Amino acid sequence: MSGPRRGNDSSPASDGESGRGRSGRDDDSGRGGSVGDGDSSAEDGVGAVTSSQPADGPPPKPRSARIRSIAATVGRRLEARALAFGAVVTGLVLLVVFYYPVATVFVDAFFADGRPTVEPIVSVLSSRFYLVDIFGFTAYQALLSTVASVFLGLPGAWILSRFEFPGRKTLRSLTILPFVMPSIMVAIGFVAAFGRNGTLNAVLTGVGLPPVDLLFTLEAIVIAHAFYNAPLVARVTTAAWESVDASAIETARSLGASPTKAFRDVVLPQLLPAIAVGATLTFVFTFASFPIVLALGGFQLATVEVFIYSRIQNLAYAEAAALAVIETVISLGLTYLYLRYEGRKRGSGQGARPQPRKSLWPESRAAKSVGTRIAIVGYALVVLAVFVGPIASMVLTSLTGPQGGLTLDHYLFLLERQQTGASYQVRPLPAITNSLRFGLGTLLVAIPMGVVMAVLTTREFRGRAAIDALAMAPFAVSGIVVGLGLLRGLVFGVDVFGFQLQVTGAVAVVAAHAVGAYPFVTRNVAPLLGNLDPRLVESARSLGASRVRALVDIELPLVAAGVVAGAAFAFAISIGEFDSTVVLAEGSTSYTMPVAVERYLGRRLGPATAMGCVLLAVTSLSFVIIDRFGGRYGESGGF
Amino acid sequence: MQLTLENVRKEYGETVALGRREGERTRPSDVDDEGSVDSDDGVAFEVDDGEFFTLVGPSGCGKTTTLRLVAGFDSPTAGVIQFDGREMSGVPPEDRDVGVVFQNYALFPHLSVAENVAYGLKFADPPEGTTRDERVASLLELVDLPDAGDRDPDELSGGQQQRIALARALAPGPDLLLLDEPMSALDARLRERLRMQIKEIQSTLGITTLYVTHDQEEALAISDRVAVMNDGRIEQIGTPQAVYRRPESRFVAEFVGDNNVFEGTVVDIRGPNAEKRPRSTSVSGESPVETKGLSGGDSEGVTGNKSGEETANGSGESSPERRLVVDVDGSEIHIVTSTAVSTGEDVVVCVRPETMRVRNVEPEEGGDDESVGDDESVRSDESVKGDESTATPNLLTASVSESEFLGDSTRTHLRWNDRELTVRTDDPISGSVEVEFGARDVHLVERLTERRRR
């Protein structure tokens, strides 16, 4: 065995490796005792390695390093607080644009003439009309909508995760589109499709069948809700399905389970949390649904939101507030449920090997094989009717004149209104520019807020669950309430320590949009952040990065895909926001495209659908642009 | 840079990850030279400047916990960690000047290889006269991947990623290098090659290194000193040779390499032996080369001349060697040791398989080596070395239960008195065998009476 390793016959690369004050190493004084020497080195019973001792302690740091280290210490103190700082700022923003305005509305439920009272709440809770006709109906339609969404969405999930066909990936990305469509536009589309003069009737009369009037029915509302939420269910379930490891299924089969049993025992348990997430979200959204119910149900089929709106228009604030309070309590409970399910779903297997996919073409003549394909075709037709139908109807209606022929009259109307509209009227171009401006403003506010919240929710600390719930509160609170609160609070001006705090309508609109949008940023970023290997951050820290620096250099770039997806969401949601904007835009110039659509709704659908098409174009374009832009960061998690 | 740990404990709530638990027995490492028991509750060791020090032990023994405490990712519940005498409590990882290589390498996936290696240089200046790029290039060359700079980490193989992780950790010129089972994710061949590379790099740079592994063979192969850990405590610290040849506790005897460990009672003590010197003290003091089947005995005799930490009951200088007879399940085992024991004491002894000679007594089929026919208890002179002639070799009769052909030898498992023995032979054998080993081949691991005394 050769003698102990010496430093001086090592590779040439060692010469540059002195690093900091390590030049003493490369000589071979007393580096005995290393490999090969055994334990019989002369003097030491310790058998330890004695190394070359530097003559005098560690070498002094050069001047530049000293200055650097002072600056670094100061910077580090700031950085360490940066996260806390960001959290505080986010909290303040939320306080000012959400909690305070909402509180001013809720206050009316508990105080009358400055004195506390339970009268409004009690009167609502003890009213049969409210409990059964309003809340009961709201819950009922939400339940039906949830069932419909799940039933419509699950087959889609099955097809997307188990079959291979050209355009599958595109279709998968498109599943997010209905969710970000402005609700008012969806309502218009459905009216255009299923109304008395709608396309469905046109088709039916065309083939000789009697026309149907599906509007102002519960069915229309439920189907419209399914339009929104079935793709969500499908998307979430597909993601879960694709993360089921094929090995687990193969193991079950090898142990004797039939394909169906294997599915029931292995796959289904892994799908159920995802389905629960989709279902819960659907219920929360449909419970607080507003434009769709307004347009397709009228005041006869009123949900809570619609009724709150009508109470506000009648200036019955106490009643509206009481209703809003109770609605919020219910929604908050449901949101909490959603968070619980989502937490369980988080961290599902990355890098699982999914099952191999089947082709859409039947692989054999067997009844089952052909039967499934036929069922898929049937499903595709239903999907076309539900999803493409309303959109196509809307486009068609915008191009159809009163006599039934094709015409550009409605678009001309838009142009004409733009040129000659009076100042109190809603004009198309300002609506478009406002929408875009507010969208950008929303991005500027919602992205930092959402990211900060995502970072906070992925750290373990006491009270984290409470912070999580508080931050997700905007999910649960009625948009109308937010808009009203902002209007009465900040827009009309509020007295703070003797200063009059007042914001313009535009700022208030951006605030309302940002508050509604940032939870989506969080929900897209948090799962990715939570799944990051903690050793990446530890490596960065051992290399000299502070905690915040590691966050900025390492964690955020790796969740960029989630940030971009969240941004696309936030922008689309802002463009399509209706509930708060319609309240805030009342009588002001800060109206947006959805508000314009509602304003143009008249006896004829033409102008509204024309505006709706413009809205559709802008929404889709911006969504695609942002998604494409972020596409190079890869697949996003979350939604 | 010298690393010192004193009495370090780590608890997570109720669980003690590092340190003495309630009602735990005293370990040999707890007893110092004078025989008094160390009352410290935690883990303690020192790593000298430039030393390659390894923590080795089974899963859950606390080695990774220790490494994380040194790195600053966690704080100890009690105890002191010092870098060159400076206390490190409260110092965050980014201020400790350590380089860490994790088991899964943790390369930053969104940065190229060169950017990964350069990352630490954002917070530390490259050495005088070199630029950042030059530093990165020289490190890539050091780990033998000079052209990998522009590639993405996920394009590299496991072994390459590991080397880049090492380059990244070394780029800022840290005072301490920490490696947490860096080889675990690699295949065996690669592991052997890479560990030599790591050792070479470490030697070249002379950087103090703390290495964590569960692979005892790896620990022996590359370390300057080894600390064997079990259950949150250190069982023994020593050079690989000391830990292998003179284990101080049953756990160490069983954990490090193959070993035959017996517990028995001392029934007879025969006076100081005439032969104090082992046969072959070679020039540089290296112990005789051991190959399988030769009862070389080890430097048992040398031990007697050394005081030192390895000997649990540091019997001081030149204590006389004595031959003991230990009763193990009714059979007698002769052992030569300089440890002071008395009759009636329970002791743990061990014999390494490679020191035992195996003779097939009743071969079941043909073809085996060392078969001397059917004679029993024949002591062939050619098989006994040197001055063993006066020592009574131990002789056991056992039957073969299993063989594992390893290529250069066969690990054969025998059944003796309801115990399992492990020996080495050239080829697989079967049937009944005789196992012979000298009294010097047996090492006294620990005295149980002392262990029981708290």
mmCIF file with all atom_site columns, C-alpha atoms in Angstrom, chain A residues 357-502:
data_model
loop_
_atom_site.group_PDB
_atom_site.id
_atom_site.type_symbol
_atom_site.label_atom_id
_atom_site.label_alt_id
_atom_site.label_comp_id
_atom_site.label_asym_id
_atom_site.label_entity_id
_atom_site.label_seq_id
_atom_site.pdbx_PDB_ins_code
_atom_site.Cartn_x
_atom_site.Cartn_y
_atom_site.Cartn_z
_atom_site.occupancy
_atom_site.B_iso_or_equiv
_atom_site.pdbx_formal_charge
_atom_site.auth_seq_id
_atom_site.auth_comp_id
_atom_site.auth_asym_id
_atom_site.auth_atom_id
_atom_site.pdbx_PDB_model_num
ATOM 1   C CA . ARG A 1 357 ? -53.399 5.977  -22.682 1.00 0.00 ? 357 ARG A CA 1
ATOM 2   C CA . LYS A 1 358 ? -55.824 4.377  -25.073 1.00 0.00 ? 358 LYS A CA 1
ATOM 3   C CA . SER A 1 359 ? -56.569 5.547  -28.552 1.00 0.00 ? 359 SER A CA 1
ATOM 4   C CA . LEU A 1 360 ? -59.928 7.059  -29.381 1.00 0.00 ? 360 LEU A CA 1
ATOM 5   C CA . TRP A 1 361 ? -60.350 4.568  -32.141 1.00 0.00 ? 361 TRP A CA 1
ATOM 6   C CA . PRO A 1 362 ? -61.792 1.344  -30.767 1.00 0.00 ? 362 PRO A CA 1
ATOM 7   C CA . GLU A 1 363 ? -59.115 -1.298 -30.459 1.00 0.00 ? 363 GLU A CA 1
ATOM 8   C CA . SER A 1 364 ? -61.436 -4.171 -31.153 1.00 0.00 ? 364 SER A CA 1
ATOM 9   C CA . ARG A 1 365 ? -64.916 -4.973 -32.278 1.00 0.00 ? 365 ARG A CA 1
ATOM 10  C CA . ALA A 1 366 ? -65.962 -5.878 -28.764 1.00 0.00 ? 366 ALA A CA 1
ATOM 11  C CA . ALA A 1 367 ? -69.157 -4.268 -27.567 1.00 0.00 ? 367 ALA A CA 1
ATOM 12  C CA . LYS A 1 368 ? -67.463 -2.603 -24.626 1.00 0.00 ? 368 LYS A CA 1
ATOM 13  C CA . SER A 1 369 ? -64.755 -1.097 -26.719 1.00 0.00 ? 369 SER A CA 1
ATOM 14  C CA . VAL A 1 370 ? -67.050 0.253  -29.368 1.00 0.00 ? 370 VAL A CA 1
ATOM 15  C CA . GLY A 1 371 ? -69.671 1.220  -26.837 1.00 0.00 ? 371 GLY A CA 1
ATOM 16  C CA . THR A 1 372 ? -67.289 3.460  -24.916 1.00 0.00 ? 372 THR A CA 1
ATOM 17  C CA . ARG A 1 373 ? -66.262 5.238  -28.081 1.00 0.00 ? 373 ARG A CA 1
ATOM 18  C CA . ILE A 1 374 ? -69.865 5.867  -28.990 1.00 0.00 ? 374 ILE A CA 1
ATOM 19  C CA . ALA A 1 375 ? -70.514 7.207  -25.508 1.00 0.00 ? 375 ALA A CA 1
ATOM 20  C CA . ILE A 1 376 ? -67.540 9.511  -25.930 1.00 0.00 ? 376 ILE A CA 1
ATOM 21  C CA . VAL A 1 377 ? -68.971 10.837 -29.146 1.00 0.00 ? 377 VAL A CA 1
ATOM 22  C CA . GLY A 1 378 ? -72.269 11.476 -27.415 1.00 0.00 ? 378 GLY A CA 1
ATOM 23  C CA . TYR A 1 379 ? -70.490 13.291 -24.645 1.00 0.00 ? 379 TYR A CA 1
ATOM 24  C CA . ALA A 1 380 ? -68.625 15.399 -27.158 1.00 0.00 ? 380 ALA A CA 1
ATOM 25  C CA . LEU A 1 381 ? -71.894 16.485 -28.671 1.00 0.00 ? 381 LEU A CA 1
ATOM 26  C CA . VAL A 1 382 ? -73.251 17.511 -25.286 1.00 0.00 ? 382 VAL A CA 1
ATOM 27  C CA . VAL A 1 383 ? -70.074 19.448 -24.588 1.00 0.00 ? 383 VAL A CA 1
ATOM 28  C CA . LEU A 1 384 ? -70.373 21.189 -27.906 1.00 0.00 ? 384 LEU A CA 1
ATOM 29  C CA . ALA A 1 385 ? -73.940 22.148 -27.152 1.00 0.00 ? 385 ALA A CA 1
ATOM 30  C CA . VAL A 1 386 ? -73.157 23.445 -23.691 1.00 0.00 ? 386 VAL A CA 1
ATOM 31  C CA . PHE A 1 387 ? -69.872 25.175 -24.334 1.00 0.00 ? 387 PHE A CA 1
ATOM 32  C CA . VAL A 1 388 ? -69.606 26.115 -27.898 1.00 0.00 ? 388 VAL A CA 1
ATOM 33  C CA . GLY A 1 389 ? -73.305 26.690 -28.290 1.00 0.00 ? 389 GLY A CA 1
ATOM 34  C CA . PRO A 1 390 ? -73.702 29.801 -26.163 1.00 0.00 ? 390 PRO A CA 1
ATOM 35  C CA . ILE A 1 391 ? -70.529 31.389 -27.443 1.00 0.00 ? 391 ILE A CA 1
ATOM 36  C CA . ALA A 1 392 ? -71.405 30.683 -31.024 1.00 0.00 ? 392 ALA A CA 1
ATOM 37  C CA . SER A 1 393 ? -74.929 31.891 -30.440 1.00 0.00 ? 393 SER A CA 1
ATOM 38  C CA . MET A 1 394 ? -73.644 35.089 -29.032 1.00 0.00 ? 394 MET A CA 1
ATOM 39  C CA . VAL A 1 395 ? -71.417 35.666 -32.033 1.00 0.00 ? 395 VAL A CA 1
ATOM 40  C CA . LEU A 1 396 ? -74.224 34.742 -34.365 1.00 0.00 ? 396 LEU A CA 1
ATOM 41  C CA . THR A 1 397 ? -76.749 36.951 -32.660 1.00 0.00 ? 397 THR A CA 1
ATOM 42  C CA . SER A 1 398 ? -74.401 39.882 -32.828 1.00 0.00 ? 398 SER A CA 1
ATOM 43  C CA . LEU A 1 399 ? -74.378 39.449 -36.561 1.00 0.00 ? 399 LEU A CA 1
ATOM 44  C CA . THR A 1 400 ? -78.089 38.841 -36.977 1.00 0.00 ? 400 THR A CA 1
ATOM 45  C CA . GLY A 1 401 ? -80.497 41.548 -37.757 1.00 0.00 ? 401 GLY A CA 1
ATOM 46  C CA . PRO A 1 402 ? -84.108 41.765 -36.563 1.00 0.00 ? 402 PRO A CA 1
ATOM 47  C CA . GLN A 1 403 ? -85.272 40.139 -39.745 1.00 0.00 ? 403 GLN A CA 1
ATOM 48  C CA . GLY A 1 404 ? -82.899 37.252 -39.396 1.00 0.00 ? 404 GLY A CA 1
ATOM 49  C CA . GLY A 1 405 ? -80.337 38.211 -41.977 1.00 0.00 ? 405 GLY A CA 1
ATOM 50  C CA . LEU A 1 406 ? -76.685 38.833 -41.389 1.00 0.00 ? 406 LEU A CA 1
ATOM 51  C CA . THR A 1 407 ? -75.861 42.378 -40.581 1.00 0.00 ? 407 THR A CA 1
ATOM 52  C CA . LEU A 1 408 ? -73.199 44.495 -38.988 1.00 0.00 ? 408 LEU A CA 1
ATOM 53  C CA . ASP A 1 409 ? -75.768 46.869 -37.552 1.00 0.00 ? 409 ASP A CA 1
ATOM 54  C CA . HIS A 1 410 ? -75.042 46.022 -33.971 1.00 0.00 ? 410 HIS A CA 1
ATOM 55  C CA . TYR A 1 411 ? -71.349 46.731 -34.354 1.00 0.00 ? 411 TYR A CA 1
ATOM 56  C CA . LEU A 1 412 ? -72.214 49.895 -36.132 1.00 0.00 ? 412 LEU A CA 1
ATOM 57  C CA . PHE A 1 413 ? -74.358 50.789 -33.176 1.00 0.00 ? 413 PHE A CA 1
ATOM 58  C CA . LEU A 1 414 ? -71.317 50.429 -30.983 1.00 0.00 ? 414 LEU A CA 1
ATOM 59  C CA . LEU A 1 415 ? -69.330 52.718 -33.219 1.00 0.00 ? 415 LEU A CA 1
ATOM 60  C CA . GLU A 1 416 ? -72.127 55.195 -33.375 1.00 0.00 ? 416 GLU A CA 1
ATOM 61  C CA . ARG A 1 417 ? -72.530 55.233 -29.625 1.00 0.00 ? 417 ARG A CA 1
ATOM 62  C CA . GLN A 1 418 ? -68.855 55.817 -29.371 1.00 0.00 ? 418 GLN A CA 1
ATOM 63  C CA . GLN A 1 419 ? -69.018 58.860 -31.591 1.00 0.00 ? 419 GLN A CA 1
ATOM 64  C CA . THR A 1 420 ? -72.196 60.449 -30.486 1.00 0.00 ? 420 THR A CA 1
ATOM 65  C CA . GLY A 1 421 ? -72.966 59.126 -27.066 1.00 0.00 ? 421 GLY A CA 1
ATOM 66  C CA . ALA A 1 422 ? -73.848 61.586 -24.341 1.00 0.00 ? 422 ALA A CA 1
ATOM 67  C CA . SER A 1 423 ? -71.627 61.856 -21.337 1.00 0.00 ? 423 SER A CA 1
ATOM 68  C CA . TYR A 1 424 ? -74.002 59.953 -19.091 1.00 0.00 ? 424 TYR A CA 1
ATOM 69  C CA . GLN A 1 425 ? -74.195 57.109 -21.548 1.00 0.00 ? 425 GLN A CA 1
ATOM 70  C CA . VAL A 1 426 ? -71.877 54.171 -21.638 1.00 0.00 ? 426 VAL A CA 1
ATOM 71  C CA . ARG A 1 427 ? -69.551 54.297 -24.600 1.00 0.00 ? 427 ARG A CA 1
ATOM 72  C CA . PRO A 1 428 ? -67.656 51.299 -25.939 1.00 0.00 ? 428 PRO A CA 1
ATOM 73  C CA . LEU A 1 429 ? -64.141 52.652 -26.281 1.00 0.00 ? 429 LEU A CA 1
ATOM 74  C CA . PRO A 1 430 ? -63.777 53.979 -22.762 1.00 0.00 ? 430 PRO A CA 1
ATOM 75  C CA . ALA A 1 431 ? -65.213 50.706 -21.554 1.00 0.00 ? 431 ALA A CA 1
ATOM 76  C CA . ILE A 1 432 ? -62.501 48.817 -23.404 1.00 0.00 ? 432 ILE A CA 1
ATOM 77  C CA . THR A 1 433 ? -59.673 51.056 -22.331 1.00 0.00 ? 433 THR A CA 1
ATOM 78  C CA . ASN A 1 434 ? -60.879 51.095 -18.785 1.00 0.00 ? 434 ASN A CA 1
ATOM 79  C CA . SER A 1 435 ? -61.037 47.333 -18.721 1.00 0.00 ? 435 SER A CA 1
ATOM 80  C CA . LEU A 1 436 ? -57.462 47.066 -19.928 1.00 0.00 ? 436 LEU A CA 1
ATOM 81  C CA . ARG A 1 437 ? -56.176 49.732 -17.590 1.00 0.00 ? 437 ARG A CA 1
ATOM 82  C CA . PHE A 1 438 ? -57.896 48.188 -14.606 1.00 0.00 ? 438 PHE A CA 1
ATOM 83  C CA . GLY A 1 439 ? -56.570 44.816 -15.637 1.00 0.00 ? 439 GLY A CA 1
ATOM 84  C CA . LEU A 1 440 ? -53.001 46.046 -15.568 1.00 0.00 ? 440 LEU A CA 1
ATOM 85  C CA . GLY A 1 441 ? -53.579 47.798 -12.278 1.00 0.00 ? 441 GLY A CA 1
ATOM 86  C CA . THR A 1 442 ? -54.961 44.593 -10.866 1.00 0.00 ? 442 THR A CA 1
ATOM 87  C CA . LEU A 1 443 ? -51.844 42.736 -11.932 1.00 0.00 ? 443 LEU A CA 1
ATOM 88  C CA . LEU A 1 444 ? -49.617 45.236 -10.231 1.00 0.00 ? 444 LEU A CA 1
ATOM 89  C CA . VAL A 1 445 ? -51.436 44.802 -6.958  1.00 0.00 ? 445 VAL A CA 1
ATOM 90  C CA . ALA A 1 446 ? -52.601 41.198 -7.015  1.00 0.00 ? 446 ALA A CA 1
ATOM 91  C CA . ILE A 1 447 ? -49.338 39.523 -8.019  1.00 0.00 ? 447 ILE A CA 1
ATOM 92  C CA . PRO A 1 448 ? -47.201 40.797 -5.146  1.00 0.00 ? 448 PRO A CA 1
ATOM 93  C CA . MET A 1 449 ? -50.035 40.266 -2.696  1.00 0.00 ? 449 MET A CA 1
ATOM 94  C CA . GLY A 1 450 ? -50.698 36.788 -3.980  1.00 0.00 ? 450 GLY A CA 1
ATOM 95  C CA . VAL A 1 451 ? -47.037 35.790 -3.893  1.00 0.00 ? 451 VAL A CA 1
ATOM 96  C CA . VAL A 1 452 ? -46.549 37.125 -0.389  1.00 0.00 ? 452 VAL A CA 1
ATOM 97  C CA . MET A 1 453 ? -49.598 35.209 0.773   1.00 0.00 ? 453 MET A CA 1
ATOM 98  C CA . ALA A 1 454 ? -48.332 32.080 -0.962  1.00 0.00 ? 454 ALA A CA 1
ATOM 99  C CA . VAL A 1 455 ? -44.997 32.361 0.787   1.00 0.00 ? 455 VAL A CA 1
ATOM 100 C CA . LEU A 1 456 ? -46.685 32.936 4.112   1.00 0.00 ? 456 LEU A CA 1
ATOM 101 C CA . THR A 1 457 ? -49.020 30.023 3.752   1.00 0.00 ? 457 THR A CA 1
ATOM 102 C CA . THR A 1 458 ? -46.213 27.606 2.941   1.00 0.00 ? 458 THR A CA 1
ATOM 103 C CA . ARG A 1 459 ? -44.333 28.402 6.088   1.00 0.00 ? 459 ARG A CA 1
ATOM 104 C CA . GLU A 1 460 ? -45.221 26.658 9.254   1.00 0.00 ? 460 GLU A CA 1
ATOM 105 C CA . PHE A 1 461 ? -46.064 29.025 12.020  1.00 0.00 ? 461 PHE A CA 1
ATOM 106 C CA . ARG A 1 462 ? -48.668 29.309 14.678  1.00 0.00 ? 462 ARG A CA 1
ATOM 107 C CA . GLY A 1 463 ? -51.906 30.794 13.493  1.00 0.00 ? 463 GLY A CA 1
ATOM 108 C CA . ARG A 1 464 ? -51.131 29.846 9.943   1.00 0.00 ? 464 ARG A CA 1
ATOM 109 C CA . ALA A 1 465 ? -54.525 28.288 9.395   1.00 0.00 ? 465 ALA A CA 1
ATOM 110 C CA . ALA A 1 466 ? -56.182 31.462 10.581  1.00 0.00 ? 466 ALA A CA 1
ATOM 111 C CA . ILE A 1 467 ? -54.076 33.612 8.254   1.00 0.00 ? 467 ILE A CA 1
ATOM 112 C CA . ASP A 1 468 ? -54.905 31.228 5.444   1.00 0.00 ? 468 ASP A CA 1
ATOM 113 C CA . ALA A 1 469 ? -58.620 31.577 6.061   1.00 0.00 ? 469 ALA A CA 1
ATOM 114 C CA . LEU A 1 470 ? -58.487 35.335 6.495   1.00 0.00 ? 470 LEU A CA 1
ATOM 115 C CA . ALA A 1 471 ? -56.594 35.743 3.261   1.00 0.00 ? 471 ALA A CA 1
ATOM 116 C CA . MET A 1 472 ? -59.042 33.604 1.372   1.00 0.00 ? 472 MET A CA 1
ATOM 117 C CA . ALA A 1 473 ? -61.981 35.578 2.751   1.00 0.00 ? 473 ALA A CA 1
ATOM 118 C CA . PRO A 1 474 ? -62.531 37.471 -0.514  1.00 0.00 ? 474 PRO A CA 1
ATOM 119 C CA . PHE A 1 475 ? -63.565 34.144 -1.995  1.00 0.00 ? 475 PHE A CA 1
ATOM 120 C CA . ALA A 1 476 ? -66.418 34.004 0.379   1.00 0.00 ? 476 ALA A CA 1
ATOM 121 C CA . VAL A 1 477 ? -67.685 37.562 0.517   1.00 0.00 ? 477 VAL A CA 1
ATOM 122 C CA . SER A 1 478 ? -70.174 38.865 -1.965  1.00 0.00 ? 478 SER A CA 1
ATOM 123 C CA . GLY A 1 479 ? -68.668 41.045 -4.655  1.00 0.00 ? 479 GLY A CA 1
ATOM 124 C CA . ILE A 1 480 ? -71.628 43.341 -4.355  1.00 0.00 ? 480 ILE A CA 1
ATOM 125 C CA . VAL A 1 481 ? -70.873 43.910 -0.718  1.00 0.00 ? 481 VAL A CA 1
ATOM 126 C CA . VAL A 1 482 ? -67.285 44.713 -1.523  1.00 0.00 ? 482 VAL A CA 1
ATOM 127 C CA . GLY A 1 483 ? -68.314 47.173 -4.184  1.00 0.00 ? 483 GLY A CA 1
ATOM 128 C CA . LEU A 1 484 ? -70.854 48.807 -1.945  1.00 0.00 ? 484 LEU A CA 1
ATOM 129 C CA . GLY A 1 485 ? -68.452 49.037 0.914   1.00 0.00 ? 485 GLY A CA 1
ATOM 130 C CA . LEU A 1 486 ? -65.822 50.618 -1.263  1.00 0.00 ? 486 LEU A CA 1
ATOM 131 C CA . LEU A 1 487 ? -68.341 53.056 -2.607  1.00 0.00 ? 487 LEU A CA 1
ATOM 132 C CA . ARG A 1 488 ? -69.705 54.186 0.699   1.00 0.00 ? 488 ARG A CA 1
ATOM 133 C CA . GLY A 1 489 ? -66.381 54.003 2.390   1.00 0.00 ? 489 GLY A CA 1
ATOM 134 C CA . LEU A 1 490 ? -63.482 55.149 0.350   1.00 0.00 ? 490 LEU A CA 1
ATOM 135 C CA . VAL A 1 491 ? -65.106 56.707 -2.652  1.00 0.00 ? 491 VAL A CA 1
ATOM 136 C CA . PHE A 1 492 ? -67.400 58.943 -0.687  1.00 0.00 ? 492 PHE A CA 1
ATOM 137 C CA . GLY A 1 493 ? -64.552 59.693 1.615   1.00 0.00 ? 493 GLY A CA 1
ATOM 138 C CA . VAL A 1 494 ? -63.775 58.652 5.110   1.00 0.00 ? 494 VAL A CA 1
ATOM 139 C CA . ASP A 1 495 ? -62.449 60.493 8.103   1.00 0.00 ? 495 ASP A CA 1
ATOM 140 C CA . VAL A 1 496 ? -59.179 59.129 9.351   1.00 0.00 ? 496 VAL A CA 1
ATOM 141 C CA . PHE A 1 497 ? -57.651 60.991 12.235  1.00 0.00 ? 497 PHE A CA 1
ATOM 142 C CA . GLY A 1 498 ? -58.992 64.220 10.873  1.00 0.00 ? 498 GLY A CA 1
ATOM 143 C CA . PHE A 1 499 ? -57.861 63.637 7.314   1.00 0.00 ? 499 PHE A CA 1
ATOM 144 C CA . GLN A 1 500 ? -60.340 63.090 4.582   1.00 0.00 ? 500 GLN A CA 1
ATOM 145 C CA . LEU A 1 501 ? -59.341 59.895 2.835   1.00 0.00 ? 501 LEU A CA 1
ATOM 146 C CA . GLN A 1 502 ? -60.926 59.609 -0.531  1.00 0.00 ? 502 GLN A CA 1
#
